[in-house]
Every structure is written in structure tokens, then in C-alpha cells.
PDB file of C-alpha atoms in Angstrom:
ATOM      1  CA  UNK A   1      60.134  41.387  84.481  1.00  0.00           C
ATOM      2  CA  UNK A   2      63.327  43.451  85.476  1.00  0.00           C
ATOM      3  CA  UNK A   3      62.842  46.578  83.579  1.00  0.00           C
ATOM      4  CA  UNK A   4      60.212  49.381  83.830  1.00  0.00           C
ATOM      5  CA  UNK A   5      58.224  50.733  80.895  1.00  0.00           C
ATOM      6  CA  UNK A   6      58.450  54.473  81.613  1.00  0.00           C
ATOM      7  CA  UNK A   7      56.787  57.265  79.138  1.00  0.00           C
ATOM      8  CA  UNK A   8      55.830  60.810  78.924  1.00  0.00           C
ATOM      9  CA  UNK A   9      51.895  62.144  79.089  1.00  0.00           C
ATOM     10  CA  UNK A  10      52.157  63.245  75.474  1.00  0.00           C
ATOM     11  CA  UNK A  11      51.040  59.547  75.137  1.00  0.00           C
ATOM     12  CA  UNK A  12      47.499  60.707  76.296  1.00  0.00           C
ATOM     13  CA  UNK A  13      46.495  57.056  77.316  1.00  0.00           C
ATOM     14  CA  UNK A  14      43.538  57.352  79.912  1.00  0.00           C
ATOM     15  CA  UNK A  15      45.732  57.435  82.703  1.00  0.00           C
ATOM     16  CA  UNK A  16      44.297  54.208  84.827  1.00  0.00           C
ATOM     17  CA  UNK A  17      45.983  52.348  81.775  1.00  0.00           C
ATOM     18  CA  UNK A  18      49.814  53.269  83.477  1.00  0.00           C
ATOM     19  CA  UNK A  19      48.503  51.532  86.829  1.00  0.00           C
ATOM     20  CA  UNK A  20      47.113  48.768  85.355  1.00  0.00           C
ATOM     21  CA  UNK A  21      49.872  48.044  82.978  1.00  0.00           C
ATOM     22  CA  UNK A  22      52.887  48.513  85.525  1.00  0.00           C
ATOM     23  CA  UNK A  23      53.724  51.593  83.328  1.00  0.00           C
ATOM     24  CA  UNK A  24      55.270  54.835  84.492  1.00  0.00           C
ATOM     25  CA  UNK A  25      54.393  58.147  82.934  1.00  0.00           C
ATOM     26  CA  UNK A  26      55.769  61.408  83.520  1.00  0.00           C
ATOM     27  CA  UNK A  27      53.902  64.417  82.962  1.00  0.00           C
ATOM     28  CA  UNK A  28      55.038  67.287  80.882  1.00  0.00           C
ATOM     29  CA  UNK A  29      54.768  71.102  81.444  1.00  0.00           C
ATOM     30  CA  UNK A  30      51.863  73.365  79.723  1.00  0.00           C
ATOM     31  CA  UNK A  31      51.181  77.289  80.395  1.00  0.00           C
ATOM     32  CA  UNK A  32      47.943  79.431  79.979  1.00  0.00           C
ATOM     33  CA  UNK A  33      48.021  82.886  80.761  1.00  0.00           C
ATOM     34  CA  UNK A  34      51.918  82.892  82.348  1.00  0.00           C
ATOM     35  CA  UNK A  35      51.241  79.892  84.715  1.00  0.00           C
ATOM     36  CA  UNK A  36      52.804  77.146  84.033  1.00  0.00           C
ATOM     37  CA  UNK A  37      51.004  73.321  85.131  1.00  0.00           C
ATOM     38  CA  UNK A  38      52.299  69.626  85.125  1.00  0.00           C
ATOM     39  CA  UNK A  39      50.341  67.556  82.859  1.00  0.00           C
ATOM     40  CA  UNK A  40      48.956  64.766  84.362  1.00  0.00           C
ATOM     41  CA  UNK A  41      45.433  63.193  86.715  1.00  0.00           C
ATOM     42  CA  UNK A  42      45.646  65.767  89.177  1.00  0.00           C
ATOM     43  CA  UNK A  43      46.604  68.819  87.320  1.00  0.00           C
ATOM     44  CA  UNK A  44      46.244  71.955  88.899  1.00  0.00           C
ATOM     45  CA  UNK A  45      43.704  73.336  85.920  1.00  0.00           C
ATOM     46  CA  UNK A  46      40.804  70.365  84.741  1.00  0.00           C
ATOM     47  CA  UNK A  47      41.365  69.536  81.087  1.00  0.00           C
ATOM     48  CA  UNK A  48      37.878  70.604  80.452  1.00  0.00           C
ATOM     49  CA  UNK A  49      38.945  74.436  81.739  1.00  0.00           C
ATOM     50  CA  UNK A  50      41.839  74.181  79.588  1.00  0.00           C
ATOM     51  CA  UNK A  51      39.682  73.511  76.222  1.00  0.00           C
ATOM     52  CA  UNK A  52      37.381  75.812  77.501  1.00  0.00           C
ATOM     53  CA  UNK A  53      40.051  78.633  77.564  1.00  0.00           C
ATOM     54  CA  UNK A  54      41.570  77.843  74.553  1.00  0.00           C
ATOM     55  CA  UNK A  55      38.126  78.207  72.664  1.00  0.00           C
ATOM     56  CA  UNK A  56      37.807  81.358  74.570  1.00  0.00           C
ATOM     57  CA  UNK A  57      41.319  82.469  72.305  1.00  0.00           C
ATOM     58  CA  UNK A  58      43.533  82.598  75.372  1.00  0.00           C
ATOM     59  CA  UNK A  59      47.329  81.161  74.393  1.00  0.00           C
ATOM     60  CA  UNK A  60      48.139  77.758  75.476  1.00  0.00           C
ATOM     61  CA  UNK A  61      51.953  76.677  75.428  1.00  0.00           C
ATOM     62  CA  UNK A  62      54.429  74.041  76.473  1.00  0.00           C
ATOM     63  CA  UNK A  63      57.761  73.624  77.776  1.00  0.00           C
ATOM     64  CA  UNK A  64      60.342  70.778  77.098  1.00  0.00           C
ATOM     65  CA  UNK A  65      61.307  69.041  79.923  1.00  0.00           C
ATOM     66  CA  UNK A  66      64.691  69.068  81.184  1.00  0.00           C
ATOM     67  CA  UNK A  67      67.461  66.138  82.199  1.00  0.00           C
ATOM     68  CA  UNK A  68      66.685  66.822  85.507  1.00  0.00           C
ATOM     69  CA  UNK A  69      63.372  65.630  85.424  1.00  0.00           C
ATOM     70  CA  UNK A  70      64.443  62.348  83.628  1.00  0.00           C
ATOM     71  CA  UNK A  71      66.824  62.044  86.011  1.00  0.00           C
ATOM     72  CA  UNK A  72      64.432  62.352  89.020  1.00  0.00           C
ATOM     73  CA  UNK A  73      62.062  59.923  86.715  1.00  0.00           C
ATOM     74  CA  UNK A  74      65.554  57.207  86.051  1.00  0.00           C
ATOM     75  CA  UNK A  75      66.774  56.765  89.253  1.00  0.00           C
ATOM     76  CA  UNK A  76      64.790  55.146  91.834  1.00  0.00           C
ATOM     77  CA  UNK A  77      64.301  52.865  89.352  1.00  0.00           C
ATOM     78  CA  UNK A  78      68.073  52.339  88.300  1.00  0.00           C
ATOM     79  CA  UNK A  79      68.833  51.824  92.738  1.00  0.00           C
ATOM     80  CA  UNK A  80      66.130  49.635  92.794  1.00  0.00           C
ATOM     81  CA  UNK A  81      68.342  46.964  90.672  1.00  0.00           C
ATOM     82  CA  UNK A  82      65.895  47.690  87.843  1.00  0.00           C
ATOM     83  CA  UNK A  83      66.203  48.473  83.667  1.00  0.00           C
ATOM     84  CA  UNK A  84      64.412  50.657  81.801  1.00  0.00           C
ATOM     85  CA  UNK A  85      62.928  50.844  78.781  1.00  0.00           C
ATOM     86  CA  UNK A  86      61.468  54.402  78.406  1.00  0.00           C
ATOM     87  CA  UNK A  87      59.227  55.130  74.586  1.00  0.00           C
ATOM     88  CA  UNK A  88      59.552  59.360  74.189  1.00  0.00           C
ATOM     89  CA  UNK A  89      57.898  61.870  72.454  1.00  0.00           C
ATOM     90  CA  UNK A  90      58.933  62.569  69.053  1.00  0.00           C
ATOM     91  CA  UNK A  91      62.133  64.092  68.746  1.00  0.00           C
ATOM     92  CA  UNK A  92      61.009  66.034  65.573  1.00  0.00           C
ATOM     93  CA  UNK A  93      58.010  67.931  67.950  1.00  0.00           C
ATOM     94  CA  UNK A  94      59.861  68.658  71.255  1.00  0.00           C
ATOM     95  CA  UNK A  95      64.146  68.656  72.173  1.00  0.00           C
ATOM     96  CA  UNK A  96      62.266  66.347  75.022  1.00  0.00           C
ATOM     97  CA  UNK A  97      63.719  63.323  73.972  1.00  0.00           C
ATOM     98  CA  UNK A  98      67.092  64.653  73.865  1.00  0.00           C
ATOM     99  CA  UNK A  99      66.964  65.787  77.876  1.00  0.00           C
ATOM    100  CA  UNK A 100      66.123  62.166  78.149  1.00  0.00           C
ATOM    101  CA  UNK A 101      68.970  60.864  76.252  1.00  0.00           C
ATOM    102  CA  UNK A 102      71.309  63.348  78.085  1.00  0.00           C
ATOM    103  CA  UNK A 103      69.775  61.992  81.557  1.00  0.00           C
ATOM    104  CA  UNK A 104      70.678  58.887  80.625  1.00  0.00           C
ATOM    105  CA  UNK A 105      73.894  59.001  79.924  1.00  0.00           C
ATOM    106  CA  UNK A 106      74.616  60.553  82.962  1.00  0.00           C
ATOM    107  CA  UNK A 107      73.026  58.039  84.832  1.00  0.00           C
ATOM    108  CA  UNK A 108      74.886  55.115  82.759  1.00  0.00           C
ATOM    109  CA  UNK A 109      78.183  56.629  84.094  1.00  0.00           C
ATOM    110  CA  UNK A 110      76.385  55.999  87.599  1.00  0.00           C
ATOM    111  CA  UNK A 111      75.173  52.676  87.391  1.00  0.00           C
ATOM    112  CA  UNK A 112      77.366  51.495  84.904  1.00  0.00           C
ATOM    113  CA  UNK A 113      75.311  48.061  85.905  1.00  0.00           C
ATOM    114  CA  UNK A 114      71.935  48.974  84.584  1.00  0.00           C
ATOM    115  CA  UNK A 115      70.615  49.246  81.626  1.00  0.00           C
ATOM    116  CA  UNK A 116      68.790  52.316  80.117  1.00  0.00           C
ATOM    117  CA  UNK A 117      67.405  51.891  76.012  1.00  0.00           C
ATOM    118  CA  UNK A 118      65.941  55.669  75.105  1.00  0.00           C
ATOM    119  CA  UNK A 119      63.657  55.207  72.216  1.00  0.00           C
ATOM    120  CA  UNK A 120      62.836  58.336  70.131  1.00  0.00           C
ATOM    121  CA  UNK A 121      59.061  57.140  69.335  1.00  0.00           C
ATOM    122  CA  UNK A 122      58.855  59.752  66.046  1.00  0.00           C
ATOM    123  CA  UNK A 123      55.381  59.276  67.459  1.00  0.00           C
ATOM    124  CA  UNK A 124      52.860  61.795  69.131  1.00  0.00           C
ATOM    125  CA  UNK A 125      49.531  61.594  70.899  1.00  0.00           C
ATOM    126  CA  UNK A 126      48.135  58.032  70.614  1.00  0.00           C
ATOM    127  CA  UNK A 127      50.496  56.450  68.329  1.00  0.00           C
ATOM    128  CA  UNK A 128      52.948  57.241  71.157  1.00  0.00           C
ATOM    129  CA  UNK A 129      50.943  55.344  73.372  1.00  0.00           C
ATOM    130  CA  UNK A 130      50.566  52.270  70.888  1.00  0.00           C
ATOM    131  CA  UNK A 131      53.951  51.770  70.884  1.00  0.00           C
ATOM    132  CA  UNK A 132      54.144  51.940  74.581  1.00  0.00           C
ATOM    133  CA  UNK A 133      50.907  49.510  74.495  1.00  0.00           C
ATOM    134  CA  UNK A 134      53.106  47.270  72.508  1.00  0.00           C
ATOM    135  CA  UNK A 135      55.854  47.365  74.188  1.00  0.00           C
ATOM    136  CA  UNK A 136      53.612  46.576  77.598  1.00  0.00           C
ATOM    137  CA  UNK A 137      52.188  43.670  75.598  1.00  0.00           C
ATOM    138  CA  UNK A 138      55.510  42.085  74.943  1.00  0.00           C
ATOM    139  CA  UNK A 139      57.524  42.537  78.365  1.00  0.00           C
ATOM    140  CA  UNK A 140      54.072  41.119  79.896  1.00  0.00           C
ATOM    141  CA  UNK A 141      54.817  38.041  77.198  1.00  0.00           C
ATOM    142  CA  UNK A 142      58.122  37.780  78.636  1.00  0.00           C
ATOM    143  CA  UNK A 143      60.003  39.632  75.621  1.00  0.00           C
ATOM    144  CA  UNK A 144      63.760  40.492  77.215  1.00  0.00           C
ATOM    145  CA  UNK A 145      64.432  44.417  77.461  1.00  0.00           C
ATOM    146  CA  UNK A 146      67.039  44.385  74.111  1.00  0.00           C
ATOM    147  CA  UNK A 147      64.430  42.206  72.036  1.00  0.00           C
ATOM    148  CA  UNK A 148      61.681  44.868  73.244  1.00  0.00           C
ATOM    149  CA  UNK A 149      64.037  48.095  72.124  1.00  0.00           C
ATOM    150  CA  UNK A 150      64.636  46.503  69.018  1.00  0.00           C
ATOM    151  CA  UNK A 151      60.522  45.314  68.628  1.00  0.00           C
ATOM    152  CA  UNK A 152      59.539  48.314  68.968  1.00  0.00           C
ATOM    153  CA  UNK A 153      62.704  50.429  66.725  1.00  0.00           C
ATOM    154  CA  UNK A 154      61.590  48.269  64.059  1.00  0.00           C
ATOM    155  CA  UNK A 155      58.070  48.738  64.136  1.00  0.00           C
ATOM    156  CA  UNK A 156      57.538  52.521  65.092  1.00  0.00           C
ATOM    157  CA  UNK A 157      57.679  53.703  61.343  1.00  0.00           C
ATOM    158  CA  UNK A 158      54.711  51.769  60.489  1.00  0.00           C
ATOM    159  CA  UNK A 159      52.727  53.484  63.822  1.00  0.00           C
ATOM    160  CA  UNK A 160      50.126  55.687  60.987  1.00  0.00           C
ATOM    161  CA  UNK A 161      49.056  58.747  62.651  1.00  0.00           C
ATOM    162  CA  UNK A 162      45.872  60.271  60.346  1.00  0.00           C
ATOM    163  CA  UNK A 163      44.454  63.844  61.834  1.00  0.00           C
ATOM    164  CA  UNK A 164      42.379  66.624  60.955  1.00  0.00           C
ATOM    165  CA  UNK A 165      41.516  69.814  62.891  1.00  0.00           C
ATOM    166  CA  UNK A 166      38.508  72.106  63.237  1.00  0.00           C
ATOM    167  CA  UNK A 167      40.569  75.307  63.356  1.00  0.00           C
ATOM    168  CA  UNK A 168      43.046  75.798  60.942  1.00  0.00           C
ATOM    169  CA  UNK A 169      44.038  78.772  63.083  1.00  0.00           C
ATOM    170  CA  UNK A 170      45.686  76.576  66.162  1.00  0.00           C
ATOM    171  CA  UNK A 171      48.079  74.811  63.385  1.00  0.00           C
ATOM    172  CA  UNK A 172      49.423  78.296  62.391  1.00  0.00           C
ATOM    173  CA  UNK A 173      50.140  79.389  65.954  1.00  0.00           C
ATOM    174  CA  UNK A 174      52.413  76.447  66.003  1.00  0.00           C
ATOM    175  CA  UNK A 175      53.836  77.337  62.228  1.00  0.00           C
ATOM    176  CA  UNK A 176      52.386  74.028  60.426  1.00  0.00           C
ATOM    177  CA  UNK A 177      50.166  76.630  58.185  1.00  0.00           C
ATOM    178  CA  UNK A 178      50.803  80.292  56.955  1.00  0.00           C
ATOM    179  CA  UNK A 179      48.048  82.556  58.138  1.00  0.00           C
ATOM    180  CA  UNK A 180      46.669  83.044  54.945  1.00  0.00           C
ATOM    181  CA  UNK A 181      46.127  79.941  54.298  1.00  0.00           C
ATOM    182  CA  UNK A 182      44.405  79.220  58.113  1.00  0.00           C
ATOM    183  CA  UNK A 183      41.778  82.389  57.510  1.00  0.00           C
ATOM    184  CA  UNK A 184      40.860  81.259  54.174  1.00  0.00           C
ATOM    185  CA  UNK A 185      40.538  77.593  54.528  1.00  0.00           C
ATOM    186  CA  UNK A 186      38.668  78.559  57.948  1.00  0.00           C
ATOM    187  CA  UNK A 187      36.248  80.691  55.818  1.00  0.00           C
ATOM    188  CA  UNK A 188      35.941  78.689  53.023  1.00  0.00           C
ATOM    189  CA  UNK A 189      35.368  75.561  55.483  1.00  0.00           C
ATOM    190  CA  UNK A 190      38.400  73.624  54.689  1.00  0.00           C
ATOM    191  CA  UNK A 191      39.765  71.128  56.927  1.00  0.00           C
ATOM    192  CA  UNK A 192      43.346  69.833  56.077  1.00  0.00           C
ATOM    193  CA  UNK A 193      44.085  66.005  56.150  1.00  0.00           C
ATOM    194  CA  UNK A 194      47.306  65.376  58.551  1.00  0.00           C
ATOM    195  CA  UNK A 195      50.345  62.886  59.110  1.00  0.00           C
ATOM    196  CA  UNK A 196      53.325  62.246  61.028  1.00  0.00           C
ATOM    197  CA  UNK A 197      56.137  61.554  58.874  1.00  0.00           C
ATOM    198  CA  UNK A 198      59.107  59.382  59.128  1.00  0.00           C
ATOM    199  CA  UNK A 199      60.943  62.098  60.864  1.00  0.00           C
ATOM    200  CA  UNK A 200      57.890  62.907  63.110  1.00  0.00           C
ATOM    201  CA  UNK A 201      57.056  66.041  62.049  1.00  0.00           C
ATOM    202  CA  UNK A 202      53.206  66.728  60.975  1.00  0.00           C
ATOM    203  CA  UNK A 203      53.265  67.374  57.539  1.00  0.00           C
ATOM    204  CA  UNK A 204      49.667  68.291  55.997  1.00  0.00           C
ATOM    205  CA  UNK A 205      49.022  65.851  52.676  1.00  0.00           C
ATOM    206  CA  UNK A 206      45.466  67.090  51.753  1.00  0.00           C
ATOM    207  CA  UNK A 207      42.577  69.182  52.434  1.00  0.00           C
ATOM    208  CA  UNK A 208      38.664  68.591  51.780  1.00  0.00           C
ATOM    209  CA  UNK A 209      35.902  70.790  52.510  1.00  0.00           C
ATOM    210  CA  UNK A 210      33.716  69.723  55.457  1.00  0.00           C
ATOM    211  CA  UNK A 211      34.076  68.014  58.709  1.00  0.00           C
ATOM    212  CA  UNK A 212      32.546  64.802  58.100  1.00  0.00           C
ATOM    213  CA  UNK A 213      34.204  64.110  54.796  1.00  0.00           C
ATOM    214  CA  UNK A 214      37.762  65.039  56.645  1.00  0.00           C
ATOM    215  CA  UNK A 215      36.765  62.209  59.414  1.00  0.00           C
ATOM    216  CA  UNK A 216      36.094  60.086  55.973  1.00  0.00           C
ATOM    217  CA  UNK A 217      39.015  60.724  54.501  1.00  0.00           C
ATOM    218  CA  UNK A 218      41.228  59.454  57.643  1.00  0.00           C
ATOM    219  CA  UNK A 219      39.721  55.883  57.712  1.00  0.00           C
ATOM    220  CA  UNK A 220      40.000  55.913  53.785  1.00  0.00           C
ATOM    221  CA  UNK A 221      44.038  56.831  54.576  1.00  0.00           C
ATOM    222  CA  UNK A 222      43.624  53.932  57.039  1.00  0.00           C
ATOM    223  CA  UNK A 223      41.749  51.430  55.063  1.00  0.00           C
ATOM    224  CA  UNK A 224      44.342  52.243  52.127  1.00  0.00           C
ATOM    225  CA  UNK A 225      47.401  50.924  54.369  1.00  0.00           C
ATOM    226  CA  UNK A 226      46.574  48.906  57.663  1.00  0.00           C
ATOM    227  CA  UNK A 227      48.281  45.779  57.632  1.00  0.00           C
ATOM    228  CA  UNK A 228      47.040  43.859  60.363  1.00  0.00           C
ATOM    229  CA  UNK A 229      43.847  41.341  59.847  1.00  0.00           C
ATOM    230  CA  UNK A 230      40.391  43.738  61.033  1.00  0.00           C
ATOM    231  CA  UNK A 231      39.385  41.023  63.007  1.00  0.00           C
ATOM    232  CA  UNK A 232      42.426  41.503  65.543  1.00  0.00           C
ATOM    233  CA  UNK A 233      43.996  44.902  64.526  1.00  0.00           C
ATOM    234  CA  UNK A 234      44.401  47.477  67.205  1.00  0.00           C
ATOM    235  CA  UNK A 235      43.026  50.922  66.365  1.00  0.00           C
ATOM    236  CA  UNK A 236      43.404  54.194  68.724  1.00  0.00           C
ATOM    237  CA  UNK A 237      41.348  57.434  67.977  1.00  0.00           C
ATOM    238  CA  UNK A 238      42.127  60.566  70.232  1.00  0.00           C
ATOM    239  CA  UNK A 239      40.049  63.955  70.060  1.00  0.00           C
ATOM    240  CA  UNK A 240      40.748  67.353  71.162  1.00  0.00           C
ATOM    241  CA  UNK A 241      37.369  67.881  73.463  1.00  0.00           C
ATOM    242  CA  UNK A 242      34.723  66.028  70.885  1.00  0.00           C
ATOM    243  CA  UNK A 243      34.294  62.670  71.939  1.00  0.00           C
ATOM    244  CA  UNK A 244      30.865  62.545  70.180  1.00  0.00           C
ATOM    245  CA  UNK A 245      32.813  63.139  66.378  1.00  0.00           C
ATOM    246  CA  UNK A 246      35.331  60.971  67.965  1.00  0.00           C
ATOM    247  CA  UNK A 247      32.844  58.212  68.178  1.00  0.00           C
ATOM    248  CA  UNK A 248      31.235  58.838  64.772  1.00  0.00           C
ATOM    249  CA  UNK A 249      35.053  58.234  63.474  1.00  0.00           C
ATOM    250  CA  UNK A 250      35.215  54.813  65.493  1.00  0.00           C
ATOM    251  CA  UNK A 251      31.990  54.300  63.521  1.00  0.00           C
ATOM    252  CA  UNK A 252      33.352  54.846  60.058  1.00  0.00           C
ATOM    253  CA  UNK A 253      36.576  52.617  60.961  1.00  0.00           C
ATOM    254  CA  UNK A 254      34.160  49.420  61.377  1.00  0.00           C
ATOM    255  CA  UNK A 255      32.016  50.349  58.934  1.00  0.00           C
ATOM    256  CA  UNK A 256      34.688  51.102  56.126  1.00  0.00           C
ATOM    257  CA  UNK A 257      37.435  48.454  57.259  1.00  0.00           C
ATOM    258  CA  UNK A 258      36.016  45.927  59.988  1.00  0.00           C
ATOM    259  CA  UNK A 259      38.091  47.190  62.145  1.00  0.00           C
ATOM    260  CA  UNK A 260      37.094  47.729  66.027  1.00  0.00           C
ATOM    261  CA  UNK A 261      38.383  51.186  67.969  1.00  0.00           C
ATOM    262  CA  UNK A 262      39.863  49.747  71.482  1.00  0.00           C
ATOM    263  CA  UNK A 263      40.829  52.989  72.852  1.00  0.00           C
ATOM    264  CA  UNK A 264      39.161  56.676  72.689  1.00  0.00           C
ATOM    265  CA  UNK A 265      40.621  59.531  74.744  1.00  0.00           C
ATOM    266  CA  UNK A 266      40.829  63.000  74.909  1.00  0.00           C
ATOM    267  CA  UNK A 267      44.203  64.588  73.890  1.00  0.00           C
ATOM    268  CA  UNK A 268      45.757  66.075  77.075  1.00  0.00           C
ATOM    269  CA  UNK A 269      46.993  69.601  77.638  1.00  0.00           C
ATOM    270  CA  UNK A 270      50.657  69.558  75.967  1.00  0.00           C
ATOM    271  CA  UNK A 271      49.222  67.948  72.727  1.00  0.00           C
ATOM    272  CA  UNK A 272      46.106  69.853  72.524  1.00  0.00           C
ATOM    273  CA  UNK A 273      48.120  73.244  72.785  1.00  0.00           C
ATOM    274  CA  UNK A 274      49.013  72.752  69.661  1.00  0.00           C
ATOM    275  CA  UNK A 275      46.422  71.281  67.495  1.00  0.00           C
ATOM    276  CA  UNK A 276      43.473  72.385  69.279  1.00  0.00           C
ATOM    277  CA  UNK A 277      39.903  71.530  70.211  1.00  0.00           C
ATOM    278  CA  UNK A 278      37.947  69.275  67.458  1.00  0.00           C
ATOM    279  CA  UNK A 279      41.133  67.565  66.330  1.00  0.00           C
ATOM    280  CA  UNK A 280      40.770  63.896  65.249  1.00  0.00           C
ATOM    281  CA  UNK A 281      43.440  61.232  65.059  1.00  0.00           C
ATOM    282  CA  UNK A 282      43.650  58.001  64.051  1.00  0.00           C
ATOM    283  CA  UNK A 283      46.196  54.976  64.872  1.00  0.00           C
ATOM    284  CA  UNK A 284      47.215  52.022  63.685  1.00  0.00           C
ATOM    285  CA  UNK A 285      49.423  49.922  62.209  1.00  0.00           C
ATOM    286  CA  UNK A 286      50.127  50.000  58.196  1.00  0.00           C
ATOM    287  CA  UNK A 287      52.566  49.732  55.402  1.00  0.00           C
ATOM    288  CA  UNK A 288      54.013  52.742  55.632  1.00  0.00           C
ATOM    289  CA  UNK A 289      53.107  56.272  57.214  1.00  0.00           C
TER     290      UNK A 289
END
């Protein structure tokens, strides 16, 4: 096809899918301890060292990436004679999406012949990642670039995203729970049931005391809404460093809806920052979020 799929890592796809899927993926900026690192394959700092650290209390952050680094990401592209179609991290988690928008139009005024469609995913993590599966699916079926945009505009508010997190106290660093609440539920061993809303903001909708009924109470969320047939629907599950509770979840989606788990990966640096090790998601396509 004549447009490129491009992305940022907040996707957290295993990265060998971008190669294989004639995807390109940018990686966005994370900082432990003053240093800052580019997410990606390579990074400076293993993703294993950064979990570590973060259990060990030490204060993981991320930057938004600026128009210049969409630019640098756009261009080749755009003098290669080629489109783009670029799926971005949620606009309601990270101004990221707007430095893409802003590269863009700069670059329109430059190649007024090419084509650039900026879609603000409202997504995160691996519900990102299914759109920009999707989206791979259909250019790969021979979907034009504007019938793509508009596939996956109308579609991305029915991308579930269903979470829970071992330490309340990672949520409150980022100002999704007061401190009081994080220190009690923590000591009281209550894990809060997570969403991403139509605006793409995480907005907790429930709490339930242990980890194994929390990982319960996603695929029940899941079960409640999914709309596509279990034989064929495509399910995601991403974990902050606990890919053995990971797998248990994948467990509960066939047992409780049919459903097979096609892709389970660790959440990379930016996203784990700010939810922490132990989180569980879950992805996949329902009614409504």
C-alpha cells in the first residue's frame, strides 16, 4: 500500500510485531533517578532493571514528546512519495498527541501533496496497539488510507480497556487515587477495578478485596460486553512484570467466555511508570467501554 502505519511504544506490542507488520513505532521518553531513556528494544536500561527499581521505591517518570520528534518520525516518509496513517496515545494521558498534530500540520504546509490522518486513539497500553493491529489488518486487506482513518475513528470507543493494580500506591503518584485511600486499600488488601473512558482518562469503577477475584472481575467486565463471536474475537492482556498472573487471566478469559488471548506482553517503561508492577489489563472489543 502507499501509506505507512506509524505509532508510539505506549502501544507495548512485542516489538518484532512492528517488523513483521510493516509498522513504524517511535519510542517515547522515561526517567529514573534524573536520567532520562528512549523507550524502545534497545533501551539504554533493560525493562527488567526498570521494574526492579521501581519495586525498590525509586521514581519513575515520563516526558511528552515534542513536534520535533514527529517531525523527524513524518518526513522521510512524506519525501519518499508516501501517506501516513499514524494511531497515538491517548490525548486524555499525555499532550503527545497534540505535538503530533502540530508536526503535522507543519509538514502538510510542506508537502501539500501527501497525506497525513492523526488519530487520537483515546487508547493506552494494548488497546492502543489493537487499534493499530486493526488498522495493519485492513491496509494489508487493501482498505484505502481515508476508509482506514475513518475504520478505525469509528471503532476506537468500543476498544474496552479492564485493569487492576497490585499497588494502589503507584496510581496516587500519578493522582488517579488520594493517598488515603492508596494506604488503606493497600492495608486492607483492596485492589481497584479500572477503565479507560470515552475521553481516555482511567477512571476507577470498583474495588474488591483480593488479587485473584480483581483478575475475575475483569473477564466478568469483559464477558458482560464483548461483542465479537469467542470463536474469532481478538483479546490482548498486558502485565506490569507478572506474566505468570497474566497467564492465569488468559485462563479465566477462555474459561469464563470462550474466548482465546492472542497476545501477552509486558507493559513497557512509559506505561508502567505510571501504573506499576502487577498491573493487569485486558482488551477487546465490546458494546461500549
Amino acid at each position: 500500500m502507499s501509506y505507512i502505519i506509524t505509532t508510539e511504544s505506549t502501544c507495548d506490542l512485542p516489538y518484532s510485531y512492528y517488523t513483521e507488520r510493516n509498522i513504524v513505532c517511535i519510542g517515547l521518553a522515561f526517567v529514573i533517578d534524573g536520567k532520562e531513556y528512549i523507550e524502545g528494544p534497545d533501551q539504554e536500561i533493560p525493562l527488567n532493571d526498570v521494574y526492579t527499581r521501581m519495586r525498590n521505591k525509586e521514581r519513575c517518570t515520563t516526558n511528552q514528546a515534542n513536534a520535533f520528534r514527529f517531525r523527524e518520525l513524518f518526513e522521510p516518509y512524506l519525501k519518499d512519495g508516501k501517506d501516513i496513517l499514524h494511531i497515538g496515545f491517548s490525548s486524555g494521558l499525555s499532550g503527545t498527541y497534540a505535538s503530533a498534530v502540530q508536526a503535522a500540520k507543519e509538514l502538510a504546509e510542506e508537502y501539500p501533496e501527501r497525506r497525513i490522518h492523526i488519530v487520537d486513539s483515546l487508547c493506552a497500553s494494548l488497546g492502543q496497539g489493537m487499534l493499530v493491529h486493526f488498522a495493519a489488518n485492513n491496509r494489508d486487506n487493501g482498505m484505502t488510507l481515508e476508509d482506514n482513518t475513518a475504520w478505525v475513528e469509528n471503532n476506537k470507543l468500543h476498544l474496552c480497556h479492564w485493569f487492576t493494580v497490585d499497588d494502589l500506591m503507584f496510581l496516587h503518584r500519578g493522582g488517579r487515587v488520594a493517598k488515603t485511600t492508596a494506604v488503606v486499600g493497600s492495608l486492607l488488601g483492596i485492589k481497584p477495578v479500572l477503565h479507560v473512558d470515552n475521553e481516555g482518562h482511567l477512571i476507577n469503577v470498583g474495588k474488591v478485596r483480593g488479587r485473584d477475584a480483581s483478575l475475575k472481575e475483569l473477564v466478568k467486565h469483559m464477558k458482560a460486553t464483548m461483542t465479537e463471536d469467542p470463536a474469532t474475537a481478538t483479546v490482548f492482556i498486558s502485565h506490569g512484570d507478572c506474566e505468570e498472573e497474566a497467564k492465569k487471566t488468559a485462563a479465566y478469559v477462555k474459561e469464563m467466555t470462550g474466548a482465546d488471548v492472542q497476545i501477552i506482553n509486558c507493559l513497557g517503561s512509559v506505561i508502567g511508570s505510571h501504573s506499576g508492577p502487577g498491573t493487569i489489563a485486558v482488551f477487546f472489543l465490546g458494546t461500549e467501554r
